Coordinates of C-alpha atoms in Angstrom, one line a residue:
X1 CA 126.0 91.0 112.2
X2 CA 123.9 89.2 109.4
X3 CA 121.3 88.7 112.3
X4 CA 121.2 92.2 113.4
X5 CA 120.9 93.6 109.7
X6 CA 118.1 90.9 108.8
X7 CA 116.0 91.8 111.5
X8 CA 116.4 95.8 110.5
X9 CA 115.8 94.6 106.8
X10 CA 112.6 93.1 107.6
X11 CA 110.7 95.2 110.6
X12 CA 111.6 98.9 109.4
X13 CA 109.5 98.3 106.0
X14 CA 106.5 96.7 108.1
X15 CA 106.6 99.4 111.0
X16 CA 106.4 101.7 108.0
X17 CA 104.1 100.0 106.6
X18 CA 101.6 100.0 109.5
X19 CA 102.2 103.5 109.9
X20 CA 100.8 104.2 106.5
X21 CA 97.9 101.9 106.6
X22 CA 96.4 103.9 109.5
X23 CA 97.1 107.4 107.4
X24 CA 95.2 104.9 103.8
X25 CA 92.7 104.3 106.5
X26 CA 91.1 107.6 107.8
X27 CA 90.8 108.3 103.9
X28 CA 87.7 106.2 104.1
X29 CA 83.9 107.4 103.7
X30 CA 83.2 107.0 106.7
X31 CA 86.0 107.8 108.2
X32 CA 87.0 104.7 111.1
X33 CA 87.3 106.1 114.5
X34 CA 91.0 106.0 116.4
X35 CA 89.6 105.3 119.2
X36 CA 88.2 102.1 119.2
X37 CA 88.9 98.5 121.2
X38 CA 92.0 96.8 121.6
X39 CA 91.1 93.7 119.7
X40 CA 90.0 95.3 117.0
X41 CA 93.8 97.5 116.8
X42 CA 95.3 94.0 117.4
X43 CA 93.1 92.2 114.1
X44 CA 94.3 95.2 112.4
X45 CA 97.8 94.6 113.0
X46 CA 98.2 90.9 112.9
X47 CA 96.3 90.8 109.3
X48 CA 98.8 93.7 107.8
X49 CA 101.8 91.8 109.7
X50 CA 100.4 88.8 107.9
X51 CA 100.4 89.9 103.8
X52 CA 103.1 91.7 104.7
X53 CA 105.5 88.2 106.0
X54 CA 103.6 86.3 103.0
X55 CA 104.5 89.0 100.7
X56 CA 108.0 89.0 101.9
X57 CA 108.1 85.1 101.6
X58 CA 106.9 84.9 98.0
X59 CA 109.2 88.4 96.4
X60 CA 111.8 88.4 99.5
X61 CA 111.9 91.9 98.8
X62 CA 111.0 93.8 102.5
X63 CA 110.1 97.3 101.0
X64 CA 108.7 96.2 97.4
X65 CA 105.9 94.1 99.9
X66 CA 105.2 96.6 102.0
X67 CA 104.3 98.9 98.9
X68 CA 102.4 96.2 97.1
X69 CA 100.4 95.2 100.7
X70 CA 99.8 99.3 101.3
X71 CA 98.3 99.7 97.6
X72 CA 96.1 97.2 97.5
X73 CA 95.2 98.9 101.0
X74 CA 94.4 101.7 99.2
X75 CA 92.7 99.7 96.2
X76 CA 90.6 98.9 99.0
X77 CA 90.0 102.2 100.3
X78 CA 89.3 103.8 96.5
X79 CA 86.5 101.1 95.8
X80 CA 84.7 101.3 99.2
X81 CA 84.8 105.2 98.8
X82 CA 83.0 104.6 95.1
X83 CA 80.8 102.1 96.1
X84 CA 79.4 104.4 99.3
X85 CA 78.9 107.2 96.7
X86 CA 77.0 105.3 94.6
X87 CA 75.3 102.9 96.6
X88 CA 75.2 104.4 99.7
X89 CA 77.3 101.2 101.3
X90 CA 80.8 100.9 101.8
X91 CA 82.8 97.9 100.7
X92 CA 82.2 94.7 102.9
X93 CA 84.4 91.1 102.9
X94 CA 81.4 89.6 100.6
X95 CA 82.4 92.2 97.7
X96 CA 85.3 90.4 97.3
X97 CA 84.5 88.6 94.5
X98 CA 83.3 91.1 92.8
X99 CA 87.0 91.7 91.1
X100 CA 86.9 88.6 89.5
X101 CA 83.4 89.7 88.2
X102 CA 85.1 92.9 86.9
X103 CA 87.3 91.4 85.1
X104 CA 84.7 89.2 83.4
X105 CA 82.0 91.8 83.4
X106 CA 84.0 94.9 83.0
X107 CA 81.2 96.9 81.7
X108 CA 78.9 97.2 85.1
X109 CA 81.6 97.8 87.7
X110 CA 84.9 99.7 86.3
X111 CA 82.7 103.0 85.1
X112 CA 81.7 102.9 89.0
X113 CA 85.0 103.7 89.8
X114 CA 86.0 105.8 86.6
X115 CA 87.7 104.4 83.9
X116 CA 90.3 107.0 84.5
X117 CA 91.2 106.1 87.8
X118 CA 91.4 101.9 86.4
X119 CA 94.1 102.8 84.0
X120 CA 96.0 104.9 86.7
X121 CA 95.5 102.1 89.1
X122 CA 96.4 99.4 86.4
X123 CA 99.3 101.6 85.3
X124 CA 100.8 102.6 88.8
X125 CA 100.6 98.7 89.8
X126 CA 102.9 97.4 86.7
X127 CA 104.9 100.1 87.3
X128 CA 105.8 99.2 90.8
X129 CA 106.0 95.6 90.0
X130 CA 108.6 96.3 87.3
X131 CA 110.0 99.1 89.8
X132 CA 110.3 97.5 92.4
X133 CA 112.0 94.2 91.2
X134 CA 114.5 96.4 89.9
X135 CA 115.4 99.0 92.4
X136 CA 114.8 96.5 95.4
X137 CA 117.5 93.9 95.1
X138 CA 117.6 90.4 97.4
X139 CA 120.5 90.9 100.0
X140 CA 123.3 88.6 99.8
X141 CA 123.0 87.4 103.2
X142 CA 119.7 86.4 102.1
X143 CA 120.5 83.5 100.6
X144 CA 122.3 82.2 103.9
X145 CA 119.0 81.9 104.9
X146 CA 119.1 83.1 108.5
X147 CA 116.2 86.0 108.3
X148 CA 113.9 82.7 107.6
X149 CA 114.1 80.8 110.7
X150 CA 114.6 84.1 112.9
X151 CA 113.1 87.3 112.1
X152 CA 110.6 86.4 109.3
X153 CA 109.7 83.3 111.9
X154 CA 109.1 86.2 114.7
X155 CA 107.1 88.3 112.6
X156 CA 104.2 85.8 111.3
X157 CA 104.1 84.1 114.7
X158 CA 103.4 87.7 116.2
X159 CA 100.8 88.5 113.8
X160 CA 99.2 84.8 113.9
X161 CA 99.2 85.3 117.3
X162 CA 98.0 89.1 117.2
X163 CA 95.1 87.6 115.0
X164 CA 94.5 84.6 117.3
X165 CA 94.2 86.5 120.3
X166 CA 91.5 89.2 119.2
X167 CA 89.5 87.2 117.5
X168 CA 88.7 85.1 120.9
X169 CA 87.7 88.8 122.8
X170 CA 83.9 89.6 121.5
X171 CA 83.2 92.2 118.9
X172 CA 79.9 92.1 118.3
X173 CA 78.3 93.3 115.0
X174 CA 75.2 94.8 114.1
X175 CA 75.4 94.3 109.8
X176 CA 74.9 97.7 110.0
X177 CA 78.4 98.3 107.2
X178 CA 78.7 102.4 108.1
X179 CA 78.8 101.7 112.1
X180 CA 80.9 98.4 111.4
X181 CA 83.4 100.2 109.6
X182 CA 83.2 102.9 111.9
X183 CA 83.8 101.4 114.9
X184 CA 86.6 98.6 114.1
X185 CA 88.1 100.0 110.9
X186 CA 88.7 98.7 107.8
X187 CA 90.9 95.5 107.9
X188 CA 88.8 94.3 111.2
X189 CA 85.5 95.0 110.3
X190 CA 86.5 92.9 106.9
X191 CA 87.5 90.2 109.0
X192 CA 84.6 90.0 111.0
X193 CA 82.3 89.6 108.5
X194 CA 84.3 86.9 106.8
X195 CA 84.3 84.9 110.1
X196 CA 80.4 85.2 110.4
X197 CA 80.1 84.4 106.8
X198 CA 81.5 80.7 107.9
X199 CA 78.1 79.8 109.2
X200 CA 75.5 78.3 107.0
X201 CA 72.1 80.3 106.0
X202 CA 69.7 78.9 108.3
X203 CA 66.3 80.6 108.5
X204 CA 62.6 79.7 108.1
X205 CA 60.3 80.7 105.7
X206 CA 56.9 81.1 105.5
X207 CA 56.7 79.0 102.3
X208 CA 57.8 75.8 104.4
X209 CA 54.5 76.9 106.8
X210 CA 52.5 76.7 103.8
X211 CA 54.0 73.4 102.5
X212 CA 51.6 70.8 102.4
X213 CA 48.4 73.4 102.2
X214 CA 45.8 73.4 99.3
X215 CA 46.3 76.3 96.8
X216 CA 42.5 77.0 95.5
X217 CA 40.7 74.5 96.0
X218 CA 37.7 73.9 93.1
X219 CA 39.4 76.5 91.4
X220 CA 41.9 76.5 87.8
X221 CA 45.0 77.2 89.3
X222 CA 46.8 80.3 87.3
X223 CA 49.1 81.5 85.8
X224 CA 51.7 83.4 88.0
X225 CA 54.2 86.2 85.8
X226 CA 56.4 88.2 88.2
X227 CA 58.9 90.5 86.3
X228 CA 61.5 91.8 88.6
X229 CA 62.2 95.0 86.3
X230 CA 65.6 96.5 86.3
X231 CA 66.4 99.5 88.4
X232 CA 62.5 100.3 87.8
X233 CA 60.4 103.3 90.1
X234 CA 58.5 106.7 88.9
X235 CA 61.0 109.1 88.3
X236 CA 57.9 111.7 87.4
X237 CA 57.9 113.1 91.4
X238 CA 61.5 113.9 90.6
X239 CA 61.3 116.4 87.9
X240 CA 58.0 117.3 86.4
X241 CA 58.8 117.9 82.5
X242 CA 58.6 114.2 82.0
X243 CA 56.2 113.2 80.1
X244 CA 53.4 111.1 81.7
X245 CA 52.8 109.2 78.9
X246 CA 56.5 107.4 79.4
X247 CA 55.0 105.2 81.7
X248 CA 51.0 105.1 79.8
X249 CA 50.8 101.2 80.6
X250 CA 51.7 101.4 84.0
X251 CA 49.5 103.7 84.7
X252 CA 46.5 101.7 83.4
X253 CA 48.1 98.7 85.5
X254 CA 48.0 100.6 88.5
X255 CA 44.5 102.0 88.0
X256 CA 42.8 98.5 87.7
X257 CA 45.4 96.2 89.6
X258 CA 44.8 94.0 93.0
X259 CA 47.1 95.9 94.8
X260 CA 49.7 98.7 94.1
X261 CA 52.1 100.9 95.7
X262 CA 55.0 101.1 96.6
X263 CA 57.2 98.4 98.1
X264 CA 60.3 98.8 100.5
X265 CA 63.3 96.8 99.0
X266 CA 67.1 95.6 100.7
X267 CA 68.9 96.8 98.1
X268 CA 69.8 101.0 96.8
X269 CA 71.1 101.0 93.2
X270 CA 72.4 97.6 92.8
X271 CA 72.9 94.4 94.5
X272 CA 69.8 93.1 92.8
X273 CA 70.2 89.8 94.2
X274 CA 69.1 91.2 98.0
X275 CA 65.6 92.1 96.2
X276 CA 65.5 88.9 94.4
X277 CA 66.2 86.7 97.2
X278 CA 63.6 88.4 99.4
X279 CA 60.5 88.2 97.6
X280 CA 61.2 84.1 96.6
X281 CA 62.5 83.4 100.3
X282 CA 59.7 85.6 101.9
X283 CA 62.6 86.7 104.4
X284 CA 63.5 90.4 106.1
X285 CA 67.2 91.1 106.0
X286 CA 67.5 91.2 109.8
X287 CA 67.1 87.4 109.7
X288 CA 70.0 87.1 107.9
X289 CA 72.6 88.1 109.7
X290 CA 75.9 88.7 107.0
X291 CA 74.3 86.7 104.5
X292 CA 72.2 89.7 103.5
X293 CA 74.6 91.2 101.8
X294 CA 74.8 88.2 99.4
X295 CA 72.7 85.4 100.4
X296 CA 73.7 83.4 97.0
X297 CA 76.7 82.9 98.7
X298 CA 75.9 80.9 101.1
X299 CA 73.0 78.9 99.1
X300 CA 76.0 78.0 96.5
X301 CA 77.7 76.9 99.6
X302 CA 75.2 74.0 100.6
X303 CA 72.8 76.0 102.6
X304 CA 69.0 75.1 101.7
X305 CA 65.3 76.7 102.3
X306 CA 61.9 76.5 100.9
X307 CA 61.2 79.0 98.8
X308 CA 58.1 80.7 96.8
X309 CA 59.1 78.7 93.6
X310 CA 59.3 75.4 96.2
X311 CA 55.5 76.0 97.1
X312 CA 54.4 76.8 93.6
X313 CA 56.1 73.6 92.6
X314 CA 54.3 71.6 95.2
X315 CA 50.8 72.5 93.9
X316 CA 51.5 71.3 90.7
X317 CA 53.0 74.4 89.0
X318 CA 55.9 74.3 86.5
X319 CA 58.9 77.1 87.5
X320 CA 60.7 78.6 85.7
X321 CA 63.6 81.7 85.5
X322 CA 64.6 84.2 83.1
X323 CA 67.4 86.1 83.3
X324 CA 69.0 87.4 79.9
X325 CA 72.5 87.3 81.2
X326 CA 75.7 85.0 81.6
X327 CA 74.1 82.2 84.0
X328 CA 77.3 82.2 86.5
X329 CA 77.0 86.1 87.2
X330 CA 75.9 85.5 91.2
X331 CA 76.3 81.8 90.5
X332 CA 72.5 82.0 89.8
X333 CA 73.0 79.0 87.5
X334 CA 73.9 77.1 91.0
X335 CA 71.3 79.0 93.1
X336 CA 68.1 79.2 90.9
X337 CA 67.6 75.2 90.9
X338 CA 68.2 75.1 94.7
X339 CA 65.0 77.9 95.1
X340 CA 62.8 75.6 93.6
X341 CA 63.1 76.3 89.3
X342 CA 62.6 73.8 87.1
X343 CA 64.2 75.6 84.9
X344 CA 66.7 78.7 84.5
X345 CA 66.7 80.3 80.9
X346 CA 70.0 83.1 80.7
X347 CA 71.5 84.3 78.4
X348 CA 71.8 81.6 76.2
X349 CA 68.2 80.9 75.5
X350 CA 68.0 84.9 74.1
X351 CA 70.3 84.1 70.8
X352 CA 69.2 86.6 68.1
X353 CA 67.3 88.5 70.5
X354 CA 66.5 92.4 70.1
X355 CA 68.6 94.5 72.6
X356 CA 68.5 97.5 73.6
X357 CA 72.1 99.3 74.5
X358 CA 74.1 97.1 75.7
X359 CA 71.5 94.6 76.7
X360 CA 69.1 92.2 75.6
X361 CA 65.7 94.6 75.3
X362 CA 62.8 94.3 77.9
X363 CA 60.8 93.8 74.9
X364 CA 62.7 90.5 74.1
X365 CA 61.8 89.2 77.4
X366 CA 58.2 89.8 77.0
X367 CA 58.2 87.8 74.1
X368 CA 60.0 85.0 76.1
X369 CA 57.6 84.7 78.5
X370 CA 55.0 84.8 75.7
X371 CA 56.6 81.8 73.9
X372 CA 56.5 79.6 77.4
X373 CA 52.9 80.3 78.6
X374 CA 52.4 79.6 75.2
X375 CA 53.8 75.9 74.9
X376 CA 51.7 74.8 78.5
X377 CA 48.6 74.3 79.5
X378 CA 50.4 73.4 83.5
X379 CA 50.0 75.9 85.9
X380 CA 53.0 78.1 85.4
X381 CA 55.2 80.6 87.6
X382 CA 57.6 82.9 85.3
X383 CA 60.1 85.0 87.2
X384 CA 61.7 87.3 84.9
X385 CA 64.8 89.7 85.9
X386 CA 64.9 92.1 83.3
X387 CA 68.3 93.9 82.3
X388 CA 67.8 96.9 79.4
X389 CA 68.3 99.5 82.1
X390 CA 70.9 98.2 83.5
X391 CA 73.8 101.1 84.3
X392 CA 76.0 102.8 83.8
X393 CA 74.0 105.1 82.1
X394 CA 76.0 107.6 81.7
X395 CA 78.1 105.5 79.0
X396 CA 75.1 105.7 76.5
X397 CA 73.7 108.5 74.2
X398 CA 70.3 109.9 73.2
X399 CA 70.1 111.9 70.6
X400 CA 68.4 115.3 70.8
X401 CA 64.9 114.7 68.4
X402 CA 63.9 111.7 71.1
X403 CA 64.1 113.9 74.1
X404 CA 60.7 115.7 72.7
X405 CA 59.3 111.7 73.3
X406 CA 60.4 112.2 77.3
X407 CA 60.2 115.4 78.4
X408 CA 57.7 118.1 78.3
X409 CA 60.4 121.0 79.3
X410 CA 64.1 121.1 78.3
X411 CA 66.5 119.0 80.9
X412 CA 68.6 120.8 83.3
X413 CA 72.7 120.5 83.1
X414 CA 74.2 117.6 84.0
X415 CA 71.0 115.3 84.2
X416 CA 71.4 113.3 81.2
X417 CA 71.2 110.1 83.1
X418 CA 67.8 110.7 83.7
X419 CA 66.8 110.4 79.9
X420 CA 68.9 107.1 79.2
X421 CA 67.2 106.0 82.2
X422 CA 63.6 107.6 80.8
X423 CA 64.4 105.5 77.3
X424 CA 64.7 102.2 78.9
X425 CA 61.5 102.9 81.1
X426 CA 59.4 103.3 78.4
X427 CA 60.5 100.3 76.9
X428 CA 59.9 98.5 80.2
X429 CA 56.4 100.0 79.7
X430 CA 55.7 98.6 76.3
X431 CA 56.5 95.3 77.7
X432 CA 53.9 95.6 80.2
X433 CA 51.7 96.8 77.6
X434 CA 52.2 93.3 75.8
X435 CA 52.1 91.2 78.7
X436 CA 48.8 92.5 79.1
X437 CA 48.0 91.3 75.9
X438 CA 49.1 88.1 76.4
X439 CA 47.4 87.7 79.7
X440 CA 43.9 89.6 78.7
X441 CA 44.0 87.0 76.0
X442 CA 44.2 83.7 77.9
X443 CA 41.9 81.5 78.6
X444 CA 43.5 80.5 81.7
X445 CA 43.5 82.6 85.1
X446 CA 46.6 84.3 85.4
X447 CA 48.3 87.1 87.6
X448 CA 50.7 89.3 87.1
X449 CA 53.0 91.2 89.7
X450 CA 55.5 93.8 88.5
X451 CA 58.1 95.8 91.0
X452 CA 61.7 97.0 91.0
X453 CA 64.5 95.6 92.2
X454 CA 66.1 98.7 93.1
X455 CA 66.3 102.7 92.3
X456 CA 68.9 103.5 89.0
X457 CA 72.3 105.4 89.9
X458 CA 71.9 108.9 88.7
X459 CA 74.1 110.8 91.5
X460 CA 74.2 114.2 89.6
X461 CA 69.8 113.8 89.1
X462 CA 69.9 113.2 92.7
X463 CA 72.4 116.0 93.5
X464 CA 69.4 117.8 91.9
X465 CA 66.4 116.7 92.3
X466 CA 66.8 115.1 96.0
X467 CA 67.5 111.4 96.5
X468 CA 65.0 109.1 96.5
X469 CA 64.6 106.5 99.6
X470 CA 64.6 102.9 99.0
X471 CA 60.5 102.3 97.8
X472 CA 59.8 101.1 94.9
X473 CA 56.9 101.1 92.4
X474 CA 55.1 97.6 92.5
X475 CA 51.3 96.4 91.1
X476 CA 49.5 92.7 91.4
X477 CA 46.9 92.5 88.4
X478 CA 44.9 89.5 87.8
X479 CA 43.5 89.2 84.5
X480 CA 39.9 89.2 83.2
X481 CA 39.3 85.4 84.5
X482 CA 37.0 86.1 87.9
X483 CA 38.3 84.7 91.0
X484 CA 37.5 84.7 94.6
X485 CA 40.3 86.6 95.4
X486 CA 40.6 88.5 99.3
X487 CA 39.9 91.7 99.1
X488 CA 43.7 93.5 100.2
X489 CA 43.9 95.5 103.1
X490 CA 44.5 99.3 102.4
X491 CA 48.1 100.0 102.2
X492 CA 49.9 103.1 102.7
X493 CA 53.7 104.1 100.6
X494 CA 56.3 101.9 103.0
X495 CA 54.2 99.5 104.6
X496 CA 54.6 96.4 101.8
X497 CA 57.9 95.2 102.0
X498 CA 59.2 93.3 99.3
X499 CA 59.9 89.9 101.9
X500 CA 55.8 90.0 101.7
X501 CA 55.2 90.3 98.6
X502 CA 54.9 87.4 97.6
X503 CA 51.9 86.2 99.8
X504 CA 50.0 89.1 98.7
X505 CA 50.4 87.3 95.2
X506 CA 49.0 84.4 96.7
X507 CA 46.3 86.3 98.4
X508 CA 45.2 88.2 95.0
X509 CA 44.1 84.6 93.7
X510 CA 43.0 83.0 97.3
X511 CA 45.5 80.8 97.3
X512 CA 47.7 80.0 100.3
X513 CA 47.3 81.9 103.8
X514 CA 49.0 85.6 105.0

């Protein structure tokens, strides 16, 4: 009798259970097909079985794990639906630890979501922790033990041996997240990219080709500044009562520069690192295989490569990082040293510094890299990430007497994004406008290239406007110093991509081969 009752105690919840995850499942954006391959039904099954016996194991309450394995199902489900709205993406295995970072970073990942739909999440989960400890008492023939060594026994051997089985049938994946998801599902896909993750990043770049070359030869080797500005394109094709004078210095930039454009980027509205990694590894995503979703990963992990920073280095040239943010936000305190920087400034070296919102002011950074080129007479290579317009924007205010400053006609309803987003663009300006200053003014060669990481999230601009693709705005300007730079090929919107860009720096000064 105790056998026959255990057995109904434990598999009614998790047939339930698996039931319900396939009804949380078609709630996704996009929305996984039912019809799809047997292994991939099977991965499905054995990793639900799996939470669900470990669940059991640890609270030994059948239903109470069933409904705590199903919400965070559904946690799943509510994030990967916000992320694809925002970011066009849904949620992959390597956004994982990115609920750590909320919780350390709350700021630039729970508005995403809403705040409203946090508390109700946080809410509803300690209520059916407190619930369900109360409601769902242990059985006494638990404590004979029996359901251990029989059904609970039965149940994680099926699902280890569910799991084991499908992952030795081939499901190949393209990386391409909307027809992953698509055609395995959820939990499958999930596991799939985990299990690819396990290999190391192993690619070549074409900074190791160059290793070992002269950079100019007879000639002062320059200064190289890159700023990698936040979230930074022209919004003035968008809506045109902005005022053209919001982006005055780049203008000028773009007039007189080596070579501008725009430049095709890995990354739409955040993952800033994809952009990053690109233009110092000189890489296309396609090489990468998973790790393009978050190639820091994997480099904290052990794997190596030469990088643009690597080459600099090698000719003599000092490296060095700015980011004015927390150091172990994308473990970029690990990373940055392995991709060839001397040395990595954060957060910590911007004490006192002006900010701007929530965030240490474009203007500040400027400054910063004034105060370094300042201090050496070695060839330098500054790589600044800026962070003033950094989202959410929608948290932050402008009052009504600066929007004469930024627009030219009122702003439609519901746009209000876009003038946050116009504030922190001119202030990116300005700090163009001074590292001109500081450039024009040095006696030393020096070169200066400027592009975006990404486009801002502004759904409801978008939703009005149009949505922009994934180009960004980009210029290479050499200062007054004359060089015997190659002339640059005519280049069309699209046909830079950021991987490149890089040796088209090298190229505005001579230096190094294309």
């Amino acid at each position: 009798m105790i056998a026959d009752n255990s057995w109904f105690w434990l598999l009614g919840p998790a047939l339930a259970g698996l039931v319900l995850s396939v009804v949380l499942e078609q709630g996704l954006s996009p929305r996984p097909r039912l019809l799809r391959p047997l292994a991939a039904w099977m991965t499905h099954l054995g990793l639900w079985l799996l939470c669900y016996a470990l669940a059991v194991l640890l609270l030994m309450r059948p239903w109470f794990s069933m409904t705590l394995v199903s919400a965070f199902m559904l946690l799943l489900v509510l994030v990967s639906n916000a992320k694809h709205r925002a970011l066009r993406e849904a949620f992959v295995y390597q956004d994982f630890e990115y609920f750590t970072d909320a919780l350390k970073h709350p700021r630039l990942y729970i508005p995403f979501l809403g705040w409203e739909k946090f508390l109700m999440a946080a809410s509803g989960f300690v209520m059916a922790l407190l619930t369900g400890f109360w409601l769902e008492r242990i059985p006494d023939y638990v404590t004979v033990m029996a359901w251990v060594w029989q059904p609970w026994c039965a149940l994680l051997l099926f699902a280890c041996a569910s799991l084991g089985w499908a992952l030795m049938r081939p499901m190949p994946v393209g990386f391409q997240v909307d027809e992953d998801l698509v055609g395995y599902g959820l939990l499958t896909h999930l596991c799939l990219y985990a299990r690819a993750e396990r290999a190391p990043l192993q690619v070549s770049t074409p900074f190791a080709r160059l290793m070992g070359k002269p950079g100019q030869s007879g000639q002062q080797l320059p200064h190289i500044v890159t700023v990698q500005s936040e979230s930074f394109f022209d919004p003035r094709n968008l809506f045109p009562g902005i005022r053209p004078e919001v982006l005055e210095e780049f203008d000028r930039f773009r007039a007189d520069s080596w070579l501008a454009g725009k430049v095709r980027v890995p990354a739409w509205g955040a993952n800033t690192i994809r952009s990053e990694f690109a233009f110092l590894a000189g890489v296309p995503e396609e090489a990468l295989g998973v790790h393009r979703f978050n190639p820091y990963r994997a480099l904290a992990a052990g794997s190596e490569l030469v990088s643009f920073a690597h080459y600099l280095r090698s000719l003599g040239y000092r490296t060095v990082c700015l980011h004015p943010y927390p150091g172990s936000f994308y473990q970029r305190d690990k990373v940055l040293p392995q991709l060839g920087f001397d040395e990595f400034i954060d957060i910590d070296g911007f004490a006192g510094a002006r900010r701007c919102g929530p965030y240490i002011a474009d203007i500040a950074v400027a400054e910063k890299i004034s105060e370094i080129c300042r201090q050496t007479s070695q060839p330098l290579f500054v790589y600044a990430i800026t962070m003033e317009n950094h989202g959410p924007l929608h948290l932050e205010k402008i009052a009504d007497a600066e929007l004469k400053h930024l627009f030219l006609q009122p702003l439609p309803p519901q746009c209000g994004d876009l003038a946050t987003y116009l504030r922190h663009l001119r202030n990116a300006d300005q700090m163009m406008g001074r590292l001109r200053d500081l450039l024009e003014n040095s006696p030393i060669p020096a070169t200066l290239c400027w592009f975006g990481d990404h486009v801002p999230i502004m759904p409801a601009v978008y939703k009005r406007f149009g949505m922009p693709d994934a180009d960004v705005d980009f210029f290479i300007w050499n200062n007054h110093v004359a060089v015997d730079a190659v002339a640059p090929a005519p280049v069309s919107a699209g046909d830079i991509k950021i991987e490149n860009l890089a040796r088209h720096v090298l190229a505005a000064r001579g230096m190094g081969s294309l």
